[in-house]
């Protein structure tokens, strides 16, 4: 962290005379490099930190970020914010915060000074130096957190874009741990160990100054500021594609493309950062958000200045002069194919891919489907997707395979010769049972009405045989008595009424059988 | 039974018959049956040997009662077609009782209800060689039934029209189970989506005829068209595709056809798909270059560009554009681009003018059939062009072309001597025109209803020359009398159908002379108040094939007529008795006719609810129309009993109206209505 912060400030604020004058301590570059490597991981470990979802465009970003730093020379006064008449925060709290910061900074300064004085005497006291460096790191972490929370309480009167730029500042510091950033910084200032502390010191007023300038500057000035800050905010938040949260495919985003190994920058997030529930934080109340848009919406409640179209606009990303290098991500789990140490390393495309991959592959499956109680998921979106279809595996093939979707079944049936869609058994039962309930009722009624003609059972073949020929009464019509022959005949069709209750029995019993069996 | 003596007896009775080979005998029987359908009955009843021979000869079995099928199939072992359309109710049990009948290849259950999947399973098991199955109107036909049908692996023709409960699952079963399917009708199967059709197109490669009418609702059609049309168009053998009333098909869907091309498709029917415009038609024309028949009725206005796009389908023989609106020159470019056209249908089109039609007809030299019904703008000019440029016309339908004069109509008879079908309903036809028509010696169908100026003399000309006449329509020809009908009856012995409704001068004499036409199966004498039971009895005894009878408002007809009908007209399927003087007795005697399917009994003064119910209980009607007043008088449970046997009630609420209007007054009134 310390390294990262220093790097950012040093790259951005390299023009500041105060910084270079403060950098009195000179350290061994090798040592410095080793320290950076060790910091590499820890700098991600801050709780509540947004993860560095931005391409490492250090030069551009940082220069724009720290543009107000140019005023640091004439307004370097930590308490100056207290004099601001427009503030609506509690000056007492701020005062105590600032004094705490001052104390802390003094502490660190002392340590570093002692280190530098000892360094001039004993060059080889490595272990002691390292212990002190760790101490410095811890203190600086504390300072930064305090600084940010203090600055956050100032923010109601500040323009919104700074909020989105603030995480970016942190990202910047984080990503400086990557090799590229390191090389870059080495070129800039090869032999400055003193920046371990100095940037931090300068950074504190840096922020204060930023707030102050924002509070005090005229509208025109702040507009100018926003012009500079908007892009970096965009850089910071753009690559988090939160919108397609439940797109499972995005997990394998890196697989389809075959980027040559050296053509992209590999970032590796820390486990805690991956699992952090929120990535955007309100600097006023500390509330966390998954999406920067939600944060912007939230900020509206903190004052009218967040309601301007510019404040509410999505930070655009295209104002960066350099094209963004391709960024890919590595899974922090060693041994995973998605880990950069793996022989056949396959990078992950986006932050979201990292998140989903890590949760799916290396975390407990803590979400259980409440319907089936068997399926477990580690990504809640997966659970929701599953619950949509759970228990609806009703599309059945004759081979016994079930499908949750009809089109999948039809694709399966189309693919395999001889397979056919099969109807669920209960469906068949239902349809068979429901086919003729009212009919059977009516037919029973017919039977009870008394149209039962005993002589007309269906094995009465000669009679039936005659009726089948469609002019059976040809004979009868020859010997026909015009008045009563017809009436003689007219009871005959009644026979089939009487037969129906009997003939219905087999089908009736077969249709109601399954129902009884069920109940 | 001593078999030798019996054998001897049989020999003695019909030595000649016994020596004949079955093949020869069957040829003879076929010829006899073609001449007189009832002759086979007489033959079968002549002797036991004849009876057996007739049983062996019988191919079609049309059953009155499904429960007697096992016995019938036992007797007629060679039956290949089983027609159950006269059984309103076929139970599962009746089908389950079937023993194996390998000869049966076709079963018609299109008008039957009451059977389910179990019955179909039994049917399919009993008929292993089933190739043809009609399950239309199976409103309670489910996927379970479809799964059973799918077990008939040799099935080639299957109709599932109006099986609205059928879903993709059932269709999928059939598609997989019946790979030999050639013809399939899924008309009104609204439960079917693109998935089922896709599978069908994949599995049933032999499909020739596919009917998807009314399956494509607006929403799902896009999916169907996008997902299945490519598959359907790839069917190598598909010849007929029917897409009537598919409102969801629009230009977007059709333009997606651009890459597809079906070489085999010959008939495309897209009538009533009103979201299609000329853009979509162009895509269709491009995708199906070998079309022979195209039906775009009630689709879209016909523009010249659309008509000229028909040039792409150079083989086009039949073009139906009923109800379309013709833009300027639209019809002309049809004449230019569809030279091979044989049949053109323009009925109820607006915008058909004399110049356009004359031009088009002058180019269409091969035209055989022309339908210009209700093209009200055309005059003698068009008719002169039609008759001069298409002398080989065999069918001309021009109902209600009111601007054509009687002189113009005479041209038809003078020039088109090959006419077989002519519809001049509601035209200014007179006796001179009929005299000219006597040149059309092949005429088999003549419709001259609402031609008030024709008289007996004109009909005598027809009767002298048109001996092949099978159908004549004299609806509301008030000028004709018994004499004219007698001419027709004597001159046209082949007459099968005659409509004499509202020819108020007719008496029993007409019916007596018509009774000599032994092939008569349809008789409509609605509103002939002078006809009585005596005349009807003549018809009943003479015309034994009578199947449709309309005697509404024949007030003189009473129970006696019904008793005659019940004794002699065993082929009767449909009867309208409204306003007759028939009482319970007549109704009950009528109900003894086994095959009676439809009955309309509205405003029958002599019928009581009890008599009505007794009659309905006895006869196996499919549909009965009753006056609504009966609804309250008939006990509800009796109605339910009758309905359970497959009968559908339709309650009519029309005012009682006895007075008959004179024909000219009626025509005037209906024309006034039209003008409004």
Coordinates of C-alpha atoms in Angstrom, one line a residue, chain A residues 394-396 406-410 413-424 427-428 431-432 435-436 438-443 445-446 449 451 456 458 461 463-477 480-487 489-497 499-500 502-507 510, chain B residues 38 41-42 45 51 58 61-65 67-69 71-72 75-76 89 91-94 114-118 121 140 142-145 147-148 167-174 176-177 191 193 195-196 199 202-203 544 560 563-564 566-568 570 573 585 588-589 591-594 614 617-620 637-638 640-641 644-645:
Chain A
X394 CA -41.4 -32.0 -16.9
X395 CA -40.2 -32.4 -20.4
X396 CA -39.6 -36.1 -20.7
X406 CA -39.3 -27.8 -24.1
X407 CA -36.9 -26.7 -26.7
X408 CA -34.1 -28.7 -25.1
X409 CA -36.2 -31.8 -25.3
X410 CA -37.1 -31.1 -28.9
X413 CA -35.5 -35.7 -29.9
X414 CA -34.3 -34.2 -33.2
X415 CA -30.8 -35.4 -32.6
X416 CA -31.4 -39.0 -31.7
X417 CA -33.1 -41.5 -33.9
X418 CA -36.0 -43.2 -32.4
X419 CA -36.4 -41.0 -29.4
X420 CA -39.8 -39.5 -29.0
X421 CA -41.3 -37.0 -26.6
X422 CA -43.0 -38.8 -23.8
X423 CA -46.0 -37.6 -21.8
X424 CA -45.7 -37.5 -18.1
X427 CA -50.8 -36.2 -17.3
X428 CA -51.9 -39.3 -19.1
X431 CA -56.6 -36.8 -19.4
X432 CA -57.9 -40.3 -19.4
X435 CA -62.2 -37.7 -20.8
X436 CA -65.7 -38.8 -20.0
X438 CA -69.9 -36.2 -17.5
X439 CA -70.5 -38.6 -20.3
X440 CA -70.5 -41.6 -18.0
X441 CA -72.8 -39.8 -15.7
X442 CA -75.2 -39.1 -18.5
X443 CA -74.9 -42.6 -19.8
X445 CA -78.6 -41.8 -16.3
X446 CA -79.7 -43.3 -19.6
X449 CA -84.2 -44.1 -17.2
X451 CA -84.4 -47.8 -21.9
X456 CA -80.3 -56.4 -27.3
X458 CA -74.1 -57.0 -28.4
X461 CA -75.1 -61.2 -34.2
X463 CA -79.7 -58.7 -35.8
X464 CA -76.6 -56.6 -35.7
X465 CA -75.4 -58.0 -38.9
X466 CA -78.5 -56.9 -40.6
X467 CA -78.3 -53.5 -39.2
X468 CA -74.8 -53.0 -40.5
X469 CA -75.7 -53.3 -44.1
X470 CA -76.9 -49.8 -44.5
X471 CA -80.2 -50.7 -46.0
X472 CA -81.3 -53.5 -43.7
X473 CA -84.9 -52.7 -44.0
X474 CA -85.0 -53.1 -47.6
X475 CA -86.9 -56.3 -47.1
X476 CA -89.2 -54.8 -44.5
X477 CA -90.0 -52.0 -46.8
X480 CA -94.3 -52.7 -45.7
X481 CA -97.3 -51.4 -44.0
X482 CA -96.9 -47.6 -44.5
X483 CA -98.4 -46.6 -41.2
X484 CA -96.8 -48.9 -38.6
X485 CA -93.8 -50.4 -40.1
X486 CA -91.8 -47.4 -39.2
X487 CA -93.1 -47.3 -35.7
X489 CA -88.6 -50.0 -36.2
X490 CA -88.3 -47.0 -34.1
X491 CA -87.5 -48.6 -30.9
X492 CA -84.5 -50.3 -32.4
X493 CA -82.1 -47.4 -32.2
X494 CA -82.9 -47.3 -28.5
X495 CA -80.9 -50.5 -28.1
X496 CA -77.6 -48.7 -28.3
X497 CA -78.7 -46.6 -25.4
X499 CA -75.8 -51.1 -24.4
X500 CA -73.8 -48.0 -23.6
X502 CA -72.3 -51.8 -20.3
X503 CA -70.0 -51.0 -23.1
X504 CA -68.8 -48.1 -21.2
X505 CA -67.7 -50.2 -18.2
X506 CA -64.3 -51.3 -19.5
X507 CA -63.2 -47.8 -20.5
X510 CA -59.6 -48.3 -16.9
Chain B
X38 CA -78.6 -49.7 -54.5
X41 CA -78.2 -54.5 -51.9
X42 CA -80.5 -56.4 -54.2
X45 CA -80.1 -60.4 -50.9
X51 CA -74.5 -62.3 -50.0
X58 CA -67.3 -54.5 -50.1
X61 CA -68.0 -49.7 -44.6
X62 CA -70.1 -46.8 -43.4
X63 CA -71.3 -47.8 -40.0
X64 CA -74.4 -46.4 -38.2
X65 CA -73.4 -47.8 -34.9
X67 CA -70.7 -50.8 -31.2
X68 CA -71.5 -53.2 -34.0
X69 CA -68.2 -52.8 -35.7
X71 CA -69.6 -58.0 -36.3
X72 CA -69.5 -55.9 -39.4
X75 CA -68.6 -60.1 -42.2
X76 CA -66.9 -57.7 -44.5
X89 CA -70.6 -41.2 -30.5
X91 CA -66.8 -45.0 -27.3
X92 CA -63.5 -46.4 -26.2
X93 CA -65.2 -49.6 -25.5
X94 CA -66.5 -49.9 -29.1
X114 CA -66.5 -39.8 -27.1
X115 CA -63.3 -41.7 -27.7
X116 CA -60.0 -41.1 -26.0
X117 CA -56.5 -42.3 -26.1
X118 CA -57.5 -45.8 -25.0
X121 CA -54.7 -47.3 -28.9
X140 CA -61.1 -33.6 -26.9
X142 CA -55.1 -34.8 -26.5
X143 CA -51.4 -35.4 -26.6
X144 CA -52.1 -38.8 -25.1
X145 CA -54.2 -39.7 -28.1
X147 CA -49.0 -40.7 -28.6
X148 CA -51.2 -43.6 -29.5
X167 CA -49.5 -29.4 -28.4
X168 CA -45.9 -29.8 -29.6
X169 CA -45.6 -33.0 -27.5
X170 CA -48.3 -34.8 -29.3
X171 CA -47.1 -33.5 -32.7
X172 CA -43.6 -34.6 -31.7
X173 CA -44.8 -38.1 -31.0
X174 CA -46.5 -38.3 -34.3
X176 CA -41.2 -39.4 -34.7
X177 CA -43.7 -42.3 -34.8
X191 CA -51.5 -25.4 -29.5
X193 CA -45.6 -24.0 -32.0
X195 CA -40.8 -26.5 -32.0
X196 CA -43.2 -29.2 -33.0
X199 CA -39.3 -31.6 -35.5
X202 CA -37.0 -32.9 -39.6
X203 CA -38.5 -36.3 -39.1
X544 CA -84.1 -43.4 -52.9
X560 CA -97.8 -38.7 -43.9
X563 CA -93.8 -41.6 -42.7
X564 CA -93.0 -42.1 -46.4
X566 CA -88.9 -42.8 -42.9
X567 CA -89.8 -45.9 -44.9
X568 CA -88.0 -45.1 -48.2
X570 CA -82.8 -44.3 -45.8
X573 CA -78.9 -37.2 -43.7
X585 CA -96.0 -38.8 -35.0
X588 CA -90.9 -40.0 -34.3
X589 CA -91.3 -41.9 -37.6
X591 CA -86.3 -40.6 -36.2
X592 CA -86.2 -44.2 -37.3
X593 CA -83.9 -43.2 -40.2
X594 CA -80.6 -44.5 -39.0
X614 CA -89.0 -39.1 -27.7
X617 CA -84.0 -40.1 -27.8
X618 CA -84.5 -42.5 -30.6
X619 CA -82.5 -41.1 -33.5
X620 CA -78.8 -40.7 -33.4
X637 CA -81.7 -34.0 -17.9
X638 CA -83.2 -35.2 -21.1
X640 CA -78.1 -33.9 -21.3
X641 CA -78.9 -37.5 -22.2
X644 CA -74.2 -37.4 -24.2
X645 CA -75.0 -39.5 -27.2

